C-alpha cells in the first residue's frame, strides 16, 4: 500500500515547480518593463521642471536632451539576469527529474506495456487461474456426500467452479489462437492478450466469491473440523492399501510390456508414497492442533494433508488406469490389424471415397503396408506397446483419406483418451512447475477430443506431456532432503516437502514453502496457514 508520504510527493513537487516558474516569469516581466520604460520616457513632450540656477542647473542641463547610459544598461542587466535564472532553474529541474530515485511526478499517460510484457502477463494469468481451478476441484472432492437441502447449499460453490472452468477454457482457446498467429494485426493481437488476462481474472473472481461459502459448508475452523479429519484419514487409509497394490501392478507391467508402454507412469508409485508421507505428518499435526485448541492451524494442516492425499490418488489411479488400457489395447490390436487390412484393400480398388491423387495414394498404401507388417512382427517378437501399435495402425489407415470406421475408430478413441489422461495426471501432480504452453496444449486436447478429432487430440496430449516434462526438468527440486540438509528452513521436518511444492499443494511464496492451496481465486486460495 502506498504511504501518504509517497502519495504527497508528486503534488508538492508540482507546487514547487509552479512557484519557480512564476518567479522566472515575474523576473522576465520586470526586466522587460525596465527596458521599455526609458524608451517611453524619451518620446514624451511633457514639460520638464525648470532647474534651479547655479551649479545644480548646469549639471542637469546635459540630460534634458536624452537618456543616460545608466538608464539603458541597468534594465538590460536585470533582464539578462532574469533569463539566466530561468534557464538555470529549467536545466536543474531537468537533471533532477532524470536522476531522481524517489517518486516524482506520475504521468497521466504511462507508456503502454510492450508485446513481450503483455505476453508474460497472459502466461502468468493462465497458470494462476489453472492452478486455482485445479485446487478448487480437489477440495470439493472432500465434501461429504450430501442430499436434499444440504446438496442445495453446496450448489453456489459448485456453480462458481463451473463458471471459472468455462472462463478458463475460453482463455486457453484465445491463447492457442494467438500462438498460431491469429489474429495477425498487432493491435488485435494485443487485444487478444488483454482478453486472456480478463478471462483469467474473471475465473479467479468467481472462485474468490465462492470461497466463503465453501468455508461455511466445511466449517474447518469450527465443528466441521472433526468430520473433515475423519474423511481425509479414511481416504488416506484407502490409498495406502491401493499404493501397495499399484506397486505390484507396476512391476507386472514392466515384465509384460515394452518400456515405452509403461513410461507414462514410471515413478508414480514412488511419488504417491512421497505424498502419503507428507500427508501422514500433516494429519498427525492437525490432530495435535485440534486437541490443543488451535482450530485455525489445524485447518491449514488439514488442507495440506488433503492436497497430498488427492495427488496420491491421482498417481495411484494413473497406474491402475494404464494397466486397464494396455489390457484393452492388447485385446484390440488383432482386430485393428484386420480392420486396417480391409481399409487397404478398399483403397487399392480405387475407391471414390479418397480425394488423393494416384501417386499420393500409392505412397500412403506402401506406408500403411509397412506399418501393419511391423505391428505383426512385434506381436510375435516379445513385449511391445499395444497403445502405440493401435496409434500407428489408426494413423496409417487415416492417411488413406478413406474415413475410418468400426474398430479403427474405437482404437483411435482409446489411444486419444489414454494420452489425454496421462497428460492430465502429469500436469496435476507437477503443476508447481508446469508453464502456460503445456497447459494450453492440454486444454486444446480436451477441445479436440470433445469435437471427435481423436488424432489431433492425441497429438496435442503428447505435446502437452512433453512440454510439461521439460518444465519439470528445468524446475528441479528446491526442497530436497530433511532437516538441516534441505533447502527449507533449518531443522524443519521437510519429509515430502519437495513433492508438495512441485505439486502445488503448498504455495511456494515463503521460505517454508508457504501456505496450503485451497478452494478460491488469487485473493483467497492461501487463506489457511500452517502456523
CSV table of C-alpha atoms in Angstrom, one decimal, residues 116-521:
chain,number,residue,atom,x,y,z
A,116,UNK,CA,6.6,-9.2,-24.7
A,117,UNK,CA,5.4,-7.8,-21.3
A,118,UNK,CA,1.8,-8.4,-22.2
A,119,UNK,CA,2.6,-12.0,-23.2
A,120,UNK,CA,4.3,-12.7,-19.9
A,121,UNK,CA,1.3,-11.3,-18.1
A,122,UNK,CA,-1.0,-13.5,-20.1
A,123,UNK,CA,1.1,-16.6,-19.4
A,124,UNK,CA,1.2,-15.9,-15.7
A,125,UNK,CA,-2.6,-15.3,-15.6
A,126,UNK,CA,-3.2,-18.6,-17.3
A,127,UNK,CA,-1.0,-20.6,-14.9
A,128,UNK,CA,-2.5,-18.9,-11.8
A,129,UNK,CA,-6.1,-19.4,-13.0
A,130,UNK,CA,-5.5,-23.0,-13.9
A,131,UNK,CA,-3.9,-23.7,-10.5
A,132,UNK,CA,-6.9,-22.1,-8.8
A,133,UNK,CA,-9.4,-24.2,-10.7
A,134,UNK,CA,-7.5,-27.5,-10.1
A,135,UNK,CA,-7.1,-26.8,-6.4
A,136,UNK,CA,-10.7,-25.8,-6.0
A,137,UNK,CA,-11.8,-29.0,-7.8
A,138,UNK,CA,-9.6,-31.1,-5.5
A,139,UNK,CA,-11.0,-29.6,-2.3
A,140,UNK,CA,-14.6,-30.0,-3.4
A,141,UNK,CA,-14.0,-33.7,-3.7
A,142,UNK,CA,-13.5,-33.8,0.1
A,143,UNK,CA,-17.1,-32.6,0.8
A,144,UNK,CA,-19.1,-35.4,2.4
A,145,UNK,CA,-21.9,-36.9,0.4
A,146,UNK,CA,-24.9,-34.6,0.6
A,147,UNK,CA,-28.5,-34.8,-0.4
A,148,UNK,CA,-31.7,-32.7,-0.3
A,149,UNK,CA,-31.3,-29.3,1.4
A,150,UNK,CA,-27.6,-29.9,2.2
A,151,UNK,CA,-26.9,-30.5,-1.5
A,152,UNK,CA,-28.7,-27.3,-2.4
A,153,UNK,CA,-26.4,-25.4,0.0
A,154,UNK,CA,-23.4,-26.6,-2.0
A,155,UNK,CA,-24.7,-25.6,-5.4
A,156,UNK,CA,-23.4,-22.0,-5.3
A,157,UNK,CA,-19.9,-23.2,-4.7
A,158,UNK,CA,-20.1,-25.8,-7.4
A,159,UNK,CA,-21.6,-23.3,-9.9
A,160,UNK,CA,-18.7,-20.9,-9.1
A,161,UNK,CA,-16.2,-23.6,-10.0
A,162,UNK,CA,-18.1,-24.5,-13.2
A,163,UNK,CA,-18.2,-20.8,-14.2
A,164,UNK,CA,-14.5,-20.5,-13.5
A,165,UNK,CA,-13.8,-23.6,-15.7
A,166,UNK,CA,-15.8,-22.0,-18.5
A,167,UNK,CA,-13.8,-18.7,-18.3
A,168,UNK,CA,-10.5,-20.6,-18.2
A,169,UNK,CA,-11.4,-22.7,-21.2
A,170,UNK,CA,-12.2,-19.6,-23.2
A,171,UNK,CA,-8.9,-18.0,-22.1
A,172,UNK,CA,-6.9,-21.0,-23.3
A,173,UNK,CA,-8.7,-21.1,-26.6
A,174,UNK,CA,-7.9,-17.4,-27.2
A,175,UNK,CA,-4.3,-18.0,-26.2
A,176,UNK,CA,-3.9,-21.0,-28.5
A,177,UNK,CA,-5.2,-19.0,-31.5
A,178,UNK,CA,-2.7,-16.3,-30.5
A,179,UNK,CA,0.1,-18.8,-30.6
A,180,UNK,CA,-1.0,-19.9,-34.0
A,181,UNK,CA,-0.8,-16.3,-35.3
A,182,UNK,CA,-4.5,-15.4,-35.2
A,183,UNK,CA,-5.2,-12.5,-35.4
A,184,UNK,CA,-2.4,-11.0,-37.4
A,185,UNK,CA,-3.0,-7.3,-36.8
A,186,UNK,CA,-0.7,-6.1,-33.9
A,187,UNK,CA,-3.5,-4.1,-32.2
A,188,UNK,CA,-5.9,-7.1,-32.4
A,189,UNK,CA,-3.2,-9.4,-31.0
A,190,UNK,CA,-2.7,-7.1,-28.1
A,191,UNK,CA,-6.5,-7.1,-27.5
A,192,UNK,CA,-6.4,-10.9,-27.6
A,193,UNK,CA,-3.9,-11.0,-24.8
A,194,UNK,CA,-6.0,-8.5,-22.8
A,195,UNK,CA,-8.9,-10.8,-23.3
A,196,UNK,CA,-6.9,-13.8,-21.9
A,197,UNK,CA,-5.9,-11.8,-18.8
A,198,UNK,CA,-9.5,-10.6,-18.4
A,199,UNK,CA,-11.0,-14.1,-18.7
A,200,UNK,CA,-8.5,-15.4,-16.1
A,201,UNK,CA,-9.2,-12.6,-13.8
A,202,UNK,CA,-13.0,-13.4,-14.0
A,203,UNK,CA,-12.3,-17.1,-13.3
A,204,UNK,CA,-10.4,-16.1,-10.2
A,205,UNK,CA,-13.1,-13.6,-9.1
A,206,UNK,CA,-15.7,-16.4,-9.4
A,207,UNK,CA,-13.7,-18.7,-7.1
A,208,UNK,CA,-12.9,-15.9,-4.7
A,209,UNK,CA,-16.6,-15.2,-4.4
A,210,UNK,CA,-17.3,-18.9,-3.6
A,211,UNK,CA,-14.6,-19.4,-1.1
A,212,UNK,CA,-16.6,-18.1,1.9
A,213,UNK,CA,-19.5,-20.3,1.0
A,214,UNK,CA,-17.2,-23.4,1.0
A,215,UNK,CA,-15.7,-22.4,4.3
A,216,UNK,CA,-19.2,-22.3,5.8
A,217,UNK,CA,-20.1,-25.7,4.3
A,218,UNK,CA,-16.9,-27.3,5.7
A,219,UNK,CA,-16.6,-25.5,9.0
A,220,UNK,CA,-13.0,-26.3,9.2
A,221,UNK,CA,-12.3,-23.8,12.0
A,222,UNK,CA,-15.4,-25.0,13.9
A,223,UNK,CA,-17.5,-28.1,14.4
A,224,UNK,CA,-16.8,-29.4,10.9
A,225,UNK,CA,-13.1,-29.9,11.6
A,226,UNK,CA,-13.5,-33.3,13.2
A,227,UNK,CA,-15.7,-34.7,10.3
A,228,UNK,CA,-13.2,-33.4,7.7
A,229,UNK,CA,-10.3,-35.1,9.5
A,230,UNK,CA,-12.2,-38.4,9.5
A,231,UNK,CA,-12.9,-38.1,5.8
A,232,UNK,CA,-9.3,-37.3,5.0
A,233,UNK,CA,-8.0,-40.1,7.2
A,234,UNK,CA,-10.4,-42.6,5.6
A,235,UNK,CA,-9.2,-41.7,2.1
A,236,UNK,CA,-5.6,-41.9,3.4
A,237,UNK,CA,-6.0,-45.5,4.7
A,238,UNK,CA,-7.7,-46.5,1.4
A,239,UNK,CA,-4.9,-45.0,-0.7
A,240,UNK,CA,-2.2,-46.7,1.5
A,241,UNK,CA,-3.7,-50.1,0.5
A,242,UNK,CA,-4.1,-49.1,-3.1
A,243,UNK,CA,-0.5,-47.9,-3.3
A,244,UNK,CA,0.8,-51.4,-2.3
A,245,UNK,CA,-1.3,-53.0,-5.0
A,246,UNK,CA,-0.2,-50.4,-7.5
A,247,UNK,CA,3.4,-51.2,-6.8
A,248,UNK,CA,2.7,-54.9,-7.7
A,249,UNK,CA,0.8,-53.7,-10.8
A,250,UNK,CA,3.7,-51.5,-12.0
A,251,UNK,CA,6.2,-54.5,-11.6
A,252,UNK,CA,3.8,-56.7,-13.7
A,253,UNK,CA,3.5,-54.0,-16.4
A,254,UNK,CA,7.3,-53.7,-16.8
A,255,UNK,CA,7.5,-57.5,-17.2
A,256,UNK,CA,4.7,-57.8,-19.7
A,257,UNK,CA,5.0,-54.7,-21.9
A,258,UNK,CA,7.8,-52.7,-23.6
A,259,UNK,CA,9.4,-49.8,-21.6
A,260,UNK,CA,7.6,-47.2,-23.8
A,261,UNK,CA,4.2,-48.6,-22.8
A,262,UNK,CA,4.9,-48.2,-19.0
A,263,UNK,CA,6.9,-45.0,-19.4
A,264,UNK,CA,3.9,-42.6,-18.7
A,265,UNK,CA,3.6,-43.9,-15.1
A,266,UNK,CA,7.2,-44.6,-14.3
A,267,UNK,CA,8.0,-43.3,-10.8
A,268,UNK,CA,4.3,-42.8,-10.0
A,269,UNK,CA,4.2,-45.3,-7.1
A,270,UNK,CA,7.3,-43.7,-5.5
A,271,UNK,CA,5.7,-40.2,-5.9
A,272,UNK,CA,2.5,-41.5,-4.4
A,273,UNK,CA,4.4,-42.8,-1.3
A,274,UNK,CA,6.1,-39.4,-1.0
A,275,UNK,CA,2.8,-37.6,-1.0
A,276,UNK,CA,1.4,-40.1,1.6
A,277,UNK,CA,4.4,-39.5,3.9
A,278,UNK,CA,3.7,-35.7,3.7
A,279,UNK,CA,0.0,-36.4,4.4
A,280,UNK,CA,0.8,-38.6,7.4
A,281,UNK,CA,2.9,-35.8,9.0
A,282,UNK,CA,0.2,-33.2,8.4
A,283,UNK,CA,-2.7,-35.3,9.6
A,284,UNK,CA,-0.9,-36.1,12.8
A,285,UNK,CA,-0.1,-32.4,13.4
A,286,UNK,CA,-3.7,-31.5,12.6
A,287,UNK,CA,-4.9,-33.8,15.3
A,288,UNK,CA,-2.5,-32.4,17.8
A,289,UNK,CA,-3.5,-28.8,16.9
A,290,UNK,CA,-7.2,-29.8,17.3
A,291,UNK,CA,-6.5,-31.3,20.7
A,292,UNK,CA,-4.5,-28.1,21.7
A,293,UNK,CA,-7.5,-25.9,20.8
A,294,UNK,CA,-5.8,-24.3,17.7
A,295,UNK,CA,-8.5,-24.7,15.0
A,296,UNK,CA,-7.0,-22.2,12.5
A,297,UNK,CA,-3.7,-24.0,12.5
A,298,UNK,CA,-5.4,-27.4,12.4
A,299,UNK,CA,-7.4,-26.3,9.3
A,300,UNK,CA,-4.3,-25.3,7.4
A,301,UNK,CA,-2.5,-28.6,8.3
A,302,UNK,CA,-5.6,-30.5,7.2
A,303,UNK,CA,-5.7,-28.7,3.8
A,304,UNK,CA,-2.1,-29.6,3.2
A,305,UNK,CA,-2.8,-33.2,4.0
A,306,UNK,CA,-5.9,-33.2,1.8
A,307,UNK,CA,-3.9,-31.9,-1.2
A,308,UNK,CA,-1.3,-34.6,-0.7
A,309,UNK,CA,-3.9,-37.3,-0.4
A,310,UNK,CA,-5.7,-36.1,-3.5
A,311,UNK,CA,-2.5,-36.2,-5.6
A,312,UNK,CA,-1.5,-39.6,-4.2
A,313,UNK,CA,-4.9,-40.8,-5.5
A,314,UNK,CA,-4.1,-39.3,-9.0
A,315,UNK,CA,-0.7,-41.1,-9.1
A,316,UNK,CA,-2.1,-44.5,-8.0
A,317,UNK,CA,-5.1,-44.1,-10.2
A,318,UNK,CA,-2.8,-43.4,-13.2
A,319,UNK,CA,-1.0,-46.8,-12.7
A,320,UNK,CA,-4.4,-48.6,-12.4
A,321,UNK,CA,-5.8,-46.7,-15.5
A,322,UNK,CA,-2.8,-47.5,-17.7
A,323,UNK,CA,-2.9,-51.2,-16.7
A,324,UNK,CA,-6.5,-51.4,-17.8
A,325,UNK,CA,-6.0,-49.5,-21.0
A,326,UNK,CA,-3.0,-51.7,-22.0
A,327,UNK,CA,-5.0,-54.8,-21.5
A,328,UNK,CA,-7.8,-53.4,-23.6
A,329,UNK,CA,-5.4,-52.3,-26.3
A,330,UNK,CA,-3.7,-55.6,-26.5
A,331,UNK,CA,-7.1,-57.3,-27.0
A,332,UNK,CA,-7.9,-54.8,-29.7
A,333,UNK,CA,-4.7,-55.0,-31.7
A,334,UNK,CA,-5.6,-58.1,-33.7
A,335,UNK,CA,-9.0,-56.7,-34.7
A,336,UNK,CA,-7.4,-53.4,-35.6
A,337,UNK,CA,-4.9,-55.2,-37.9
A,338,UNK,CA,-7.8,-56.9,-39.6
A,339,UNK,CA,-9.6,-53.6,-40.0
A,340,UNK,CA,-6.5,-51.9,-41.4
A,341,UNK,CA,-6.1,-54.6,-44.0
A,342,UNK,CA,-9.7,-54.2,-45.0
A,343,UNK,CA,-9.2,-50.4,-45.4
A,344,UNK,CA,-6.1,-51.1,-47.6
A,345,UNK,CA,-8.0,-53.5,-49.8
A,346,UNK,CA,-10.7,-51.0,-50.4
A,347,UNK,CA,-8.2,-48.3,-51.2
A,348,UNK,CA,-6.3,-50.5,-53.7
A,349,UNK,CA,-9.6,-50.9,-55.6
A,350,UNK,CA,-9.6,-47.2,-56.3
A,351,UNK,CA,-12.5,-46.2,-54.1
A,352,UNK,CA,-14.1,-42.9,-54.9
A,353,UNK,CA,-14.1,-42.0,-51.1
A,354,UNK,CA,-10.4,-40.9,-51.3
A,355,UNK,CA,-9.5,-37.5,-52.6
A,356,UNK,CA,-5.8,-38.3,-53.1
A,357,UNK,CA,-4.0,-38.4,-56.4
A,358,UNK,CA,-3.0,-41.8,-57.7
A,359,UNK,CA,0.7,-41.2,-56.7
A,360,UNK,CA,-0.2,-40.0,-53.2
A,361,UNK,CA,-2.5,-42.9,-52.7
A,362,UNK,CA,0.1,-45.5,-53.7
A,363,UNK,CA,2.8,-43.9,-51.4
A,364,UNK,CA,0.4,-44.0,-48.5
A,365,UNK,CA,-0.6,-47.5,-49.2
A,366,UNK,CA,3.0,-48.6,-49.2
A,367,UNK,CA,3.5,-46.8,-45.8
A,368,UNK,CA,0.4,-48.5,-44.3
A,369,UNK,CA,1.6,-51.9,-45.5
A,370,UNK,CA,4.9,-51.3,-43.7
A,371,UNK,CA,3.1,-50.3,-40.5
A,372,UNK,CA,0.9,-53.3,-40.5
A,373,UNK,CA,3.8,-55.6,-41.1
A,374,UNK,CA,5.8,-54.0,-38.3
A,375,UNK,CA,3.0,-54.5,-35.8
A,376,UNK,CA,2.5,-58.1,-36.8
A,377,UNK,CA,6.2,-58.7,-36.2
A,378,UNK,CA,6.0,-57.0,-32.8
A,379,UNK,CA,3.1,-59.3,-31.7
A,380,UNK,CA,5.3,-62.3,-32.2
A,381,UNK,CA,8.6,-60.8,-31.1
A,382,UNK,CA,8.1,-60.3,-27.4
A,383,UNK,CA,7.0,-57.4,-25.2
A,384,UNK,CA,5.6,-54.5,-27.1
A,385,UNK,CA,3.5,-51.3,-26.7
A,386,UNK,CA,-0.2,-52.1,-27.5
A,387,UNK,CA,-1.3,-48.5,-27.3
A,388,UNK,CA,1.4,-47.3,-29.7
A,389,UNK,CA,0.6,-50.2,-32.0
A,390,UNK,CA,-3.0,-49.0,-32.2
A,391,UNK,CA,-1.9,-45.4,-32.7
A,392,UNK,CA,0.3,-46.4,-35.7
A,393,UNK,CA,-2.4,-48.6,-37.3
A,394,UNK,CA,-5.2,-45.9,-36.9
A,395,UNK,CA,-2.9,-43.1,-38.2
A,396,UNK,CA,-1.8,-45.2,-41.2
A,397,UNK,CA,-5.3,-46.0,-42.1
A,398,UNK,CA,-6.5,-42.4,-41.6
A,399,UNK,CA,-3.8,-41.1,-44.0
A,400,UNK,CA,-5.6,-43.1,-46.8
A,401,UNK,CA,-8.3,-40.5,-46.6
A,402,UNK,CA,-11.0,-43.2,-46.7
A,403,UNK,CA,-12.7,-42.3,-43.4
A,404,UNK,CA,-12.1,-44.7,-40.5
A,405,UNK,CA,-15.0,-46.8,-39.3
A,406,UNK,CA,-15.7,-49.5,-36.8
A,407,UNK,CA,-12.7,-51.0,-34.9
A,408,UNK,CA,-10.2,-48.4,-36.2
A,409,UNK,CA,-12.4,-45.6,-34.8
A,410,UNK,CA,-12.5,-47.4,-31.4
A,411,UNK,CA,-8.7,-47.9,-31.5
A,412,UNK,CA,-8.1,-44.1,-32.2
A,413,UNK,CA,-10.5,-43.1,-29.4
A,414,UNK,CA,-8.8,-45.4,-26.8
A,415,UNK,CA,-5.4,-44.0,-27.7
A,416,UNK,CA,-6.5,-40.4,-27.5
A,417,UNK,CA,-8.2,-40.9,-24.2
A,418,UNK,CA,-5.2,-42.6,-22.7
A,419,UNK,CA,-2.7,-40.0,-23.8
A,420,UNK,CA,-5.0,-37.2,-22.6
A,421,UNK,CA,-5.5,-38.8,-19.2
A,422,UNK,CA,-1.7,-39.3,-18.9
A,423,UNK,CA,-1.0,-35.7,-19.7
A,424,UNK,CA,-3.7,-34.5,-17.3
A,425,UNK,CA,-2.4,-36.6,-14.5
A,426,UNK,CA,1.2,-35.4,-15.0
A,427,UNK,CA,0.2,-31.7,-15.1
A,428,UNK,CA,-2.0,-32.1,-12.0
A,429,UNK,CA,0.8,-33.6,-9.8
A,430,UNK,CA,3.5,-31.3,-11.1
A,431,UNK,CA,1.6,-28.1,-11.5
A,432,UNK,CA,4.0,-26.1,-9.3
A,433,UNK,CA,6.5,-26.2,-12.2
A,434,UNK,CA,4.3,-26.6,-15.4
A,435,UNK,CA,4.0,-23.5,-17.6
A,436,UNK,CA,1.3,-22.0,-19.7
A,437,UNK,CA,2.2,-23.7,-23.0
A,438,UNK,CA,1.8,-27.2,-21.7
A,439,UNK,CA,-1.5,-26.3,-20.1
A,440,UNK,CA,-2.7,-24.7,-23.3
A,441,UNK,CA,-1.9,-27.8,-25.3
A,442,UNK,CA,-3.8,-29.9,-22.7
A,443,UNK,CA,-6.8,-27.7,-23.0
A,444,UNK,CA,-6.6,-27.9,-26.8
A,445,UNK,CA,-6.6,-31.7,-26.5
A,446,UNK,CA,-9.7,-31.6,-24.4
A,447,UNK,CA,-11.4,-29.5,-27.0
A,448,UNK,CA,-10.3,-31.7,-29.9
A,449,UNK,CA,-11.5,-34.9,-28.2
A,450,UNK,CA,-14.8,-33.3,-27.4
A,451,UNK,CA,-15.2,-32.4,-31.1
A,452,UNK,CA,-14.4,-36.0,-32.1
A,453,UNK,CA,-11.0,-35.2,-33.6
A,454,UNK,CA,-9.1,-38.1,-32.0
A,455,UNK,CA,-5.9,-37.8,-34.0
A,456,UNK,CA,-5.3,-34.2,-33.1
A,457,UNK,CA,-6.4,-34.8,-29.5
A,458,UNK,CA,-3.8,-37.5,-29.2
A,459,UNK,CA,-1.1,-35.3,-30.8
A,460,UNK,CA,-1.9,-32.3,-28.5
A,461,UNK,CA,-1.9,-34.5,-25.5
A,462,UNK,CA,1.5,-35.9,-26.3
A,463,UNK,CA,2.9,-32.4,-26.9
A,464,UNK,CA,1.4,-31.2,-23.6
A,465,UNK,CA,3.1,-34.1,-21.8
A,466,UNK,CA,6.4,-33.4,-23.4
A,467,UNK,CA,6.3,-29.7,-22.6
A,468,UNK,CA,5.3,-30.4,-19.0
A,469,UNK,CA,8.1,-32.8,-18.5
A,470,UNK,CA,10.5,-30.2,-19.9
A,471,UNK,CA,9.2,-27.7,-17.4
A,472,UNK,CA,9.7,-30.1,-14.5
A,473,UNK,CA,13.3,-30.9,-15.5
A,474,UNK,CA,14.1,-27.2,-15.7
A,475,UNK,CA,12.4,-26.5,-12.4
A,476,UNK,CA,14.4,-29.1,-10.4
A,477,UNK,CA,13.6,-29.8,-6.7
A,478,UNK,CA,14.2,-26.8,-4.4
A,479,UNK,CA,13.3,-28.6,-1.2
A,480,UNK,CA,15.4,-31.8,-1.3
A,481,UNK,CA,16.2,-33.7,1.9
A,482,UNK,CA,15.1,-33.4,5.5
A,483,UNK,CA,16.2,-31.3,8.5
A,484,UNK,CA,19.2,-29.1,8.1
A,485,UNK,CA,20.2,-30.8,4.8
A,486,UNK,CA,17.2,-29.4,3.0
A,487,UNK,CA,16.8,-26.1,1.2
A,488,UNK,CA,14.0,-25.3,3.5
A,489,UNK,CA,14.3,-23.8,7.0
A,490,UNK,CA,17.0,-25.4,9.2
A,491,UNK,CA,15.5,-28.1,11.5
A,492,UNK,CA,12.2,-28.2,9.6
A,493,UNK,CA,10.5,-31.5,9.0
A,494,UNK,CA,10.6,-31.5,5.2
A,495,UNK,CA,9.6,-35.1,4.5
A,496,UNK,CA,7.7,-34.9,1.3
A,497,UNK,CA,8.1,-31.1,1.1
A,498,UNK,CA,9.7,-31.2,-2.3
A,499,UNK,CA,6.8,-33.1,-3.8
A,500,UNK,CA,4.3,-30.8,-2.1
A,501,UNK,CA,5.8,-27.7,-3.6
A,502,UNK,CA,6.2,-29.4,-7.0
A,503,UNK,CA,2.6,-30.5,-6.9
A,504,UNK,CA,1.3,-27.0,-5.9
A,505,UNK,CA,0.0,-28.4,-2.6
A,506,UNK,CA,1.9,-25.7,-0.9
A,507,UNK,CA,2.2,-22.2,-2.4
A,508,UNK,CA,5.9,-21.5,-2.8
A,509,UNK,CA,5.7,-17.9,-1.6
A,510,UNK,CA,7.7,-18.1,1.6
A,511,UNK,CA,10.9,-19.6,2.9
A,512,UNK,CA,9.0,-22.5,4.4
A,513,UNK,CA,7.1,-23.1,1.1
A,514,UNK,CA,4.1,-21.1,2.0
A,515,UNK,CA,0.5,-21.9,3.0
A,516,UNK,CA,-1.5,-24.8,1.6
A,517,UNK,CA,-3.6,-24.1,-1.5
A,518,UNK,CA,-7.3,-24.1,-1.0
A,519,UNK,CA,-10.5,-23.5,-2.9
A,520,UNK,CA,-10.6,-20.0,-4.2
A,521,UNK,CA,-9.1,-17.4,-6.5
